[in-house]
Short mmCIF file of C-alpha atoms in Angstrom, two decimals:
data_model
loop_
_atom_site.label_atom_id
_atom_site.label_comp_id
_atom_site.label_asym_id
_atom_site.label_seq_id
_atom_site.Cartn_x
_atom_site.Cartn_y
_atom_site.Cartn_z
CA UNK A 1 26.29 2.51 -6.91
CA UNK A 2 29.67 1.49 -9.23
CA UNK A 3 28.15 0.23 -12.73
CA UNK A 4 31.12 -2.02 -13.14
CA UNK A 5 30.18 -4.07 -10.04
CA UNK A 6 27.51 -4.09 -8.18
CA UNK A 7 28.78 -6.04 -5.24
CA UNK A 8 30.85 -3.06 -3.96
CA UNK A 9 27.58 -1.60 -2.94
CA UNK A 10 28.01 -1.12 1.13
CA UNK A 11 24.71 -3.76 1.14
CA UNK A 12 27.21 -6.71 0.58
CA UNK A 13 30.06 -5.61 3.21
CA UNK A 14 31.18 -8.22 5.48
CA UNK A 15 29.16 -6.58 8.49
CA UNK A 16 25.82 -6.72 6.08
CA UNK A 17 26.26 -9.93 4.76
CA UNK A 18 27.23 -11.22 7.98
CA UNK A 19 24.19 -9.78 9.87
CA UNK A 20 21.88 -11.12 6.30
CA UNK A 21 23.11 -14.73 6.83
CA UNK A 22 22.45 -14.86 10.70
CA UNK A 23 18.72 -13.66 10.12
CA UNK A 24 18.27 -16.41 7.65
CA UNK A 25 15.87 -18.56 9.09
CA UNK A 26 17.36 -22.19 10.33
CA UNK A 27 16.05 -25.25 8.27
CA UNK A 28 17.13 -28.31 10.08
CA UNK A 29 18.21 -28.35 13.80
CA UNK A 30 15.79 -30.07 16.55
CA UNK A 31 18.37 -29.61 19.10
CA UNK A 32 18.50 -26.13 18.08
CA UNK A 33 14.69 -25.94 18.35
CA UNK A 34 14.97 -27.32 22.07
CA UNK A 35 17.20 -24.54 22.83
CA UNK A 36 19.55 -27.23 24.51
CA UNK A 37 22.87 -25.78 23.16
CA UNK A 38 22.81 -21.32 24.05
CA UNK A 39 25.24 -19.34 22.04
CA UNK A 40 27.97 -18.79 24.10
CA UNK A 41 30.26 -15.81 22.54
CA UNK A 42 34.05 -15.84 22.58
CA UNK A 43 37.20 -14.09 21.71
CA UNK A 44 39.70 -16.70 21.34
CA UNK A 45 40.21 -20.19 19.11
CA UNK A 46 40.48 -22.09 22.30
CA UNK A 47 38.11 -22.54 25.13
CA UNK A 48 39.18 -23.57 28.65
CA UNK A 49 36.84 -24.99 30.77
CA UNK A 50 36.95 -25.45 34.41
CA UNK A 51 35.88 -28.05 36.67
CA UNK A 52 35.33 -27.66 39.82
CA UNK A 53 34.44 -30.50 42.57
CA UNK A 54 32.23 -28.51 44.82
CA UNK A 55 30.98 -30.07 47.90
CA UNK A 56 27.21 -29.19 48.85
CA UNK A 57 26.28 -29.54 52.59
CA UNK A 58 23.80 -29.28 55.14
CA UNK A 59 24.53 -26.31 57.67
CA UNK A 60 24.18 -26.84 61.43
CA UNK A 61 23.06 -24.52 63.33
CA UNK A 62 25.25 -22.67 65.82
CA UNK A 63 24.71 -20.56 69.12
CA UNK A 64 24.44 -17.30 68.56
CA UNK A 65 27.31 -15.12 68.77
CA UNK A 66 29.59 -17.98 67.62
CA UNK A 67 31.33 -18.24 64.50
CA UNK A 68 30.04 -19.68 60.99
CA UNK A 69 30.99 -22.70 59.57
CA UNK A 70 33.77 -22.97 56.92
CA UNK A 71 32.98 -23.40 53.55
CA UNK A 72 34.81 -25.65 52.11
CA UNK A 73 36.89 -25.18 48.41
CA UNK A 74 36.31 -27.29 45.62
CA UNK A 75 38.94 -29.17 43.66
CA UNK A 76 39.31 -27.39 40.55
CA UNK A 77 40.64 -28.62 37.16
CA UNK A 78 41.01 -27.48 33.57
CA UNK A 79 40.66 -28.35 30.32
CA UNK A 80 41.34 -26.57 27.08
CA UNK A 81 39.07 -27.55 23.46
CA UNK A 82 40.28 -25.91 20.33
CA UNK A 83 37.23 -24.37 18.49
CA UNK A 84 36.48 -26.36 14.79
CA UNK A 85 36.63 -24.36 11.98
CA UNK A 86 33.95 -24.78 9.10
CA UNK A 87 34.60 -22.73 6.44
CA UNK A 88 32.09 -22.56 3.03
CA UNK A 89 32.10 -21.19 -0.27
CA UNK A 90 30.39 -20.63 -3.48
CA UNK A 91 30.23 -18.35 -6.15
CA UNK A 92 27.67 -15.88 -7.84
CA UNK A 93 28.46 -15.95 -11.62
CA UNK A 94 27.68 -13.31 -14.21
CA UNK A 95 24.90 -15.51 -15.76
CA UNK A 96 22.87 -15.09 -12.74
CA UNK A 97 22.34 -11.52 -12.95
CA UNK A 98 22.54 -11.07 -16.61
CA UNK A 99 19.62 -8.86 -17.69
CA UNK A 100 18.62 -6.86 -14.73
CA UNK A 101 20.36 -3.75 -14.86
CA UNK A 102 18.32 -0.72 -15.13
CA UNK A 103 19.79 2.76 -15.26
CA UNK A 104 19.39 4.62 -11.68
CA UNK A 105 16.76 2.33 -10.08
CA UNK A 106 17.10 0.22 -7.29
CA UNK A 107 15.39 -3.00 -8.92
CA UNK A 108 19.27 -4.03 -9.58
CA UNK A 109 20.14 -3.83 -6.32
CA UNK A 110 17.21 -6.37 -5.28
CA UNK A 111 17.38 -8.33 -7.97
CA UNK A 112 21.33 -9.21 -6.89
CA UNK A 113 20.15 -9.19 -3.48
CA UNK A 114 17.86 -11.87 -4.25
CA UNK A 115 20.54 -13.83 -6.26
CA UNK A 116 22.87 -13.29 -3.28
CA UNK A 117 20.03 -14.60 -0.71
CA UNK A 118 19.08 -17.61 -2.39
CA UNK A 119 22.79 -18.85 -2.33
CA UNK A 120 23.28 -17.61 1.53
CA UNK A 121 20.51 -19.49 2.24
CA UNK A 122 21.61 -23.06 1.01
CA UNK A 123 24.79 -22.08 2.40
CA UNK A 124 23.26 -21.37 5.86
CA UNK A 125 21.23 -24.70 5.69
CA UNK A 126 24.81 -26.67 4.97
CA UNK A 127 26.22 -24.69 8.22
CA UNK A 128 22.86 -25.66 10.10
CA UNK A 129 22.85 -29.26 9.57
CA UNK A 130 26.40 -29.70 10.17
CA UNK A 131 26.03 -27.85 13.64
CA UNK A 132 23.24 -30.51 14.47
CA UNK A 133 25.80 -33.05 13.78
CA UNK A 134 28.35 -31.51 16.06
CA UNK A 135 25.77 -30.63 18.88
CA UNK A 136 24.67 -34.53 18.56
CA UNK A 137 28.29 -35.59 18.87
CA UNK A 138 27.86 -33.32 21.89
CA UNK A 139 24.97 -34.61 23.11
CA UNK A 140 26.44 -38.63 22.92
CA UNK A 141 29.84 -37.50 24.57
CA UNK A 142 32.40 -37.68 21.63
CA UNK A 143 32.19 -35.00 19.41
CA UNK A 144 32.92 -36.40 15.67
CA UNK A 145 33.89 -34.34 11.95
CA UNK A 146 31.84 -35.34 8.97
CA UNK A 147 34.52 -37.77 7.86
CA UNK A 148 34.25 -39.55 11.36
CA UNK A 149 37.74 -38.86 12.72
CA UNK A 150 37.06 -37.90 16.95
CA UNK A 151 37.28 -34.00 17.58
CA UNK A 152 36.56 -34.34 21.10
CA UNK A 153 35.94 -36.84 23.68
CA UNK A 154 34.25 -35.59 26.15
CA UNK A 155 33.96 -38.65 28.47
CA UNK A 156 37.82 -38.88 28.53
CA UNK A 157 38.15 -35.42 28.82
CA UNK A 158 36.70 -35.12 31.78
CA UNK A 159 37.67 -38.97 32.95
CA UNK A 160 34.07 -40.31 33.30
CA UNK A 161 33.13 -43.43 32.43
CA UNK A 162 30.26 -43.43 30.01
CA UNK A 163 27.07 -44.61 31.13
CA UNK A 164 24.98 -46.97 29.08
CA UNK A 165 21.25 -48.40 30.77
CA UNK A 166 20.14 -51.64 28.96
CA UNK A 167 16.41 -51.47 28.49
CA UNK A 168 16.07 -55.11 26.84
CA UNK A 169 12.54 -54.27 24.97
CA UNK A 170 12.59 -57.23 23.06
CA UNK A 171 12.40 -59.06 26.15
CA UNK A 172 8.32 -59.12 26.90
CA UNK A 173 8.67 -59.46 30.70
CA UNK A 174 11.23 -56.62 31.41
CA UNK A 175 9.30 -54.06 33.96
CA UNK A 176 10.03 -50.71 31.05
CA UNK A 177 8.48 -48.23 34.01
CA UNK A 178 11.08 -50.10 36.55
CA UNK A 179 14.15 -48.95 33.63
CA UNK A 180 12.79 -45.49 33.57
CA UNK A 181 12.56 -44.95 37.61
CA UNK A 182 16.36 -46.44 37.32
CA UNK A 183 17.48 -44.23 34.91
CA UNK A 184 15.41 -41.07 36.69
CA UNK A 185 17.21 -42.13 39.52
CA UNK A 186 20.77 -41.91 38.18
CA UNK A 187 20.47 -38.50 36.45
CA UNK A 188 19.37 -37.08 40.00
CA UNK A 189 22.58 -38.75 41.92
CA UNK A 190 24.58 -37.18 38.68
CA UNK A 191 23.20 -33.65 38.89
CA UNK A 192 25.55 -33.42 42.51
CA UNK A 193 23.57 -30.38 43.28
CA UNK A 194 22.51 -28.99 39.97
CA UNK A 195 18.53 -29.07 39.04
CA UNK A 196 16.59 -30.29 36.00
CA UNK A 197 13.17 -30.09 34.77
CA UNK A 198 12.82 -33.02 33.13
CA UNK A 199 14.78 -36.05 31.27
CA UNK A 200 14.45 -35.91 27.62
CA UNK A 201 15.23 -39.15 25.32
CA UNK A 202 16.21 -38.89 21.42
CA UNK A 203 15.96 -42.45 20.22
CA UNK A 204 16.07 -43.86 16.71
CA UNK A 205 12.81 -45.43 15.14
CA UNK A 206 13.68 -48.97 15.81
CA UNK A 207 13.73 -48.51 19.80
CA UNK A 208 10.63 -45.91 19.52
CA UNK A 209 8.58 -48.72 17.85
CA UNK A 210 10.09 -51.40 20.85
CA UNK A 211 9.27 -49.27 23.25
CA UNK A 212 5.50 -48.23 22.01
CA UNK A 213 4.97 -51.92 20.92
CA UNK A 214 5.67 -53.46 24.44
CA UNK A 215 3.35 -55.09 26.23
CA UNK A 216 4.10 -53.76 29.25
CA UNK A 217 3.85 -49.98 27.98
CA UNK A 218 0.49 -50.72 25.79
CA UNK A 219 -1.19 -52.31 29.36
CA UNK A 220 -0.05 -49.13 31.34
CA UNK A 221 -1.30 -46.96 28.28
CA UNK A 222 -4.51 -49.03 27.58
CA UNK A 223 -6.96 -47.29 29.84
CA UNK A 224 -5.90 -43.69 29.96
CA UNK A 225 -7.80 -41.24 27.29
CA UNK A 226 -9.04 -44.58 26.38
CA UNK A 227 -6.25 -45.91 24.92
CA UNK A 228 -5.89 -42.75 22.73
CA UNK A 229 -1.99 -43.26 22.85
CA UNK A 230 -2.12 -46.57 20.97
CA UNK A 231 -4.43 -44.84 18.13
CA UNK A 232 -2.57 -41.79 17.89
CA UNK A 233 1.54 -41.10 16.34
CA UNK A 234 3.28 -40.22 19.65
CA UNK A 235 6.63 -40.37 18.04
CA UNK A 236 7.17 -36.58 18.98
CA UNK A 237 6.48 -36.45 22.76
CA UNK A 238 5.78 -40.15 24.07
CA UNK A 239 5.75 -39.74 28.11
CA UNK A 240 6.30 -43.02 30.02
CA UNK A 241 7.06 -43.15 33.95
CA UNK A 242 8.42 -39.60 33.84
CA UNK A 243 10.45 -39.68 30.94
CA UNK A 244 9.97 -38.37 27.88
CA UNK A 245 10.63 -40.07 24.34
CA UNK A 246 10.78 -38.56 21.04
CA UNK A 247 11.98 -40.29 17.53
CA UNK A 248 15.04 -38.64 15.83
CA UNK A 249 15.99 -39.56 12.54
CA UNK A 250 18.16 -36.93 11.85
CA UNK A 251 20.62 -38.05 9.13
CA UNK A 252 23.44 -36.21 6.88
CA UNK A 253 25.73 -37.19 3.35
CA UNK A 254 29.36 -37.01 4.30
CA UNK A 255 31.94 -35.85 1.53
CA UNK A 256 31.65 -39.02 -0.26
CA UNK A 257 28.32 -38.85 -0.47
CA UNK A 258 27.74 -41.46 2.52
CA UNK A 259 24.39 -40.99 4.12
CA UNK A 260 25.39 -41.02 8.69
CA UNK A 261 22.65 -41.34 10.97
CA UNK A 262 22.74 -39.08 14.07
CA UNK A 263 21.56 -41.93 16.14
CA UNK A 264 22.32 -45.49 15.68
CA UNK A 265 19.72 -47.86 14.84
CA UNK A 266 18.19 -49.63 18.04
CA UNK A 267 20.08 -46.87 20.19
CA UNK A 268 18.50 -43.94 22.51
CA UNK A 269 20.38 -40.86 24.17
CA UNK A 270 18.73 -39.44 27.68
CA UNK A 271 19.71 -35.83 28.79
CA UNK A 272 18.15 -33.37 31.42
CA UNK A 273 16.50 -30.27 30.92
CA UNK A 274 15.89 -27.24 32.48
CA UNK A 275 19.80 -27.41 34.04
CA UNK A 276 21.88 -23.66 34.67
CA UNK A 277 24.88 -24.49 32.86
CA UNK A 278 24.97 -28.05 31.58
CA UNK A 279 25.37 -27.30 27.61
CA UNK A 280 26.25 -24.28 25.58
CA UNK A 281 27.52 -23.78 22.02
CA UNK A 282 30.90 -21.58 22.14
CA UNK A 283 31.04 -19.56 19.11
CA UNK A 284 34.77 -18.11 17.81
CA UNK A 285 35.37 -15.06 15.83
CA UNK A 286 36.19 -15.28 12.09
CA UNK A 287 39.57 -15.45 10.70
CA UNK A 288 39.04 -11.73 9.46
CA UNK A 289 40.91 -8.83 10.02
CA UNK A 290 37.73 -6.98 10.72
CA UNK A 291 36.82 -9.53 13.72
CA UNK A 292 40.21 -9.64 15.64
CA UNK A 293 39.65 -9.37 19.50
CA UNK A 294 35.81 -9.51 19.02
CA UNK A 295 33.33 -11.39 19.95
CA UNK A 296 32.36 -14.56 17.92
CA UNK A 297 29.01 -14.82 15.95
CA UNK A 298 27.81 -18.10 14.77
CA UNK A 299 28.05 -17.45 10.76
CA UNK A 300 30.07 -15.08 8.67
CA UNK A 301 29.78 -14.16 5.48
CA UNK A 302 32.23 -12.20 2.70
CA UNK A 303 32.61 -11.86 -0.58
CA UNK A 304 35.05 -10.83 -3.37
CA UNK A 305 35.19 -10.14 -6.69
CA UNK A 306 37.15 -13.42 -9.00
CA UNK A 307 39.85 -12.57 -11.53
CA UNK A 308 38.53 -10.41 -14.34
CA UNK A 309 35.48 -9.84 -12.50
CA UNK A 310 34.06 -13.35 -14.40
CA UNK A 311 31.89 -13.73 -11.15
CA UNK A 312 32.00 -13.17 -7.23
CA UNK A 313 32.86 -15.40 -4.91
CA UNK A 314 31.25 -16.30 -1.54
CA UNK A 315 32.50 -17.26 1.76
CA UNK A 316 30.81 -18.20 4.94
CA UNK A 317 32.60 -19.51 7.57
CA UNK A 318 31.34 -21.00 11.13
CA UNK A 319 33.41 -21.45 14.65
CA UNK A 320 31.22 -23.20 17.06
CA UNK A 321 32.26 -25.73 20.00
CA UNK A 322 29.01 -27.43 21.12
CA UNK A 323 29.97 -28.51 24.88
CA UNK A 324 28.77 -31.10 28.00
CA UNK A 325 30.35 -29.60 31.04
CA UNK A 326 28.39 -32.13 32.99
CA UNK A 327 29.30 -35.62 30.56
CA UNK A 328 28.14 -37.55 33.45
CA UNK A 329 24.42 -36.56 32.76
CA UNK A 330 24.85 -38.54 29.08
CA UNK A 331 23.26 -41.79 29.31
CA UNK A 332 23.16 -43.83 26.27
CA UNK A 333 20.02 -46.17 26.15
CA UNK A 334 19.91 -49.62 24.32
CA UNK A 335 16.80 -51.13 23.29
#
């Protein structure tokens, strides 16, 4: 190992650091923790998605001997989405690692590593919070940077008018079960062939305590387990007609230092699960000559030494395009 810097040790390559920064463990990220987004890998900055109308049909039967029906084509459209670039970077000063050389060891070597960790790691948990924010821009249809200027808009995109079902909680009479069969009802007519598991809700505190506090809900809750639902903190899985709530207060500072919540106060946004191909996260290679025509990982790392050697600087760098390919399934709910 070079005595005049460390850091060109083959441990902090691109390909090591890299690989180091991508087995950090995740910090923040409930979609990621629902597994709603896969990694999709890609070679290019763009990605081109294609629509296609299919028609789905019942097939008649036919004497035998007699030709097969005709199956017919679906319109087919597409759509290109340049991938956003989020590049990150820091620096590992002398200071840091003052004091823990020793002569032909390898305690150096971990020592640094540990310095080098400790700043991938809030690096990683910048890059993990800001994909949340992208996958919930995702998730509501437009697709917004941390300054709020529109990446994508998915709805226009794919020329669908969004859908938005008005659950009027504060309203003591409205029939809440009646809402969710409606809304149950409208995801199934919007799969047009496609299967689901389940519909899952992300709403924002204010419409989780509507919803749990109406009268309606308590009376249909008061004699099961007892009423063990009104005694115990359902925020995370809250099942009513079918449909299952959770509260998501997922928030983030902007630039400026201008705290954005994910989800707007009073606000709720309904998605299926269990679909083949509804969401994925497409993931771009880095901006490296080492990564030219390969496949794209979700984080990078690098570093470099500064001028003079006074310190080493860090970059990490991130190329993901959450996507919808199905925006119709995104229903926006309204306490």
């Amino acid at each position: 190992m070079s005595m005049n810097n460390p850091f060109h040790n083959p441990a902090f390559s691109m390909s090591a650091m890299t690989a180091a920064i991508n087995f950090l463990p995740n910090q923040y990220g409930r979609l990621d923790e629902l597994n709603l987004f896969p990694l999709k890998p890609v070679r290019t900055r763009q990605v081109t998605v294609e629509e296609r109308n299919g028609v789905l049909s019942l097939l008649s039967t036919q004497p035998v001997g007699s030709p097969g029906t005709v199956g017919k084509r679906g319109k087919r459209s597409l759509r290109a989405f340049n991938v956003p670039h989020i590049p990150h970077e820091d620096v590992v000063l002398p200071e840091e690692v003052i004091g823990v050389r020793s002569f032909s060891t390898e305690s150096e070597l971990e020592t640094i590593s540990g310095v080098m960790a400790d700043h991938l790691q809030t690096m990683r948990n910048k890059h993990a919070i800001t994909l949340e924010h992208l996958r919930m821009g995702a998730l509501k249809g437009v697709i917004l940077d941390a300054d709020g200027s529109e990446l994508a808009d998915l709805f226009d995109s794919f020329r669908i008018t969004p859908k938005t079902f008005d659950f009027q909680l504060s309203n003591k009479e409205t029939d809440v079960r009646q809402k969710c069969i409606d809304l149950k009802r409208y995801m199934s007519n919007a799969l047009k062939g496609e299967r689901m598991s389940g519909i899952h809700v992300l709403v924002s505190p204010e419409f989780f305590d509507l919803l749990s506090g109406h009268d309606k809900v308590k009376e249909a809750y008061h004699l099961w387990q007892e009423g063990a639902a009104l005694r115990d903190d359902m925020r995370s899985d809250f099942r009513f007609a079918g449909v299952r709530f959770e509260e998501y207060s997922g928030e983030a500072s902007d630039a400026d230092g201008k705290s954005r919540r994910f989800i707007a106060a009073g606000e709720g946004h309904a998605f299926p699960l269990g679909t083949l191909d509804t969401f994925a996260t497409y993931v771009a290679p880095a901006d490296f000559n080492e990564t030219v025509n390969t496949l794209g990982q979700l984080l990078y790392s690098k570093q470099a030494p500064r001028k003079f050697d006074r310190g080493t600087d860090l970059h990490t760098q991130s190329n993901p395009l959450p996507m919808c390919h199905r925006p119709a399934l995104l229903v926006k709910l309204k306490a």
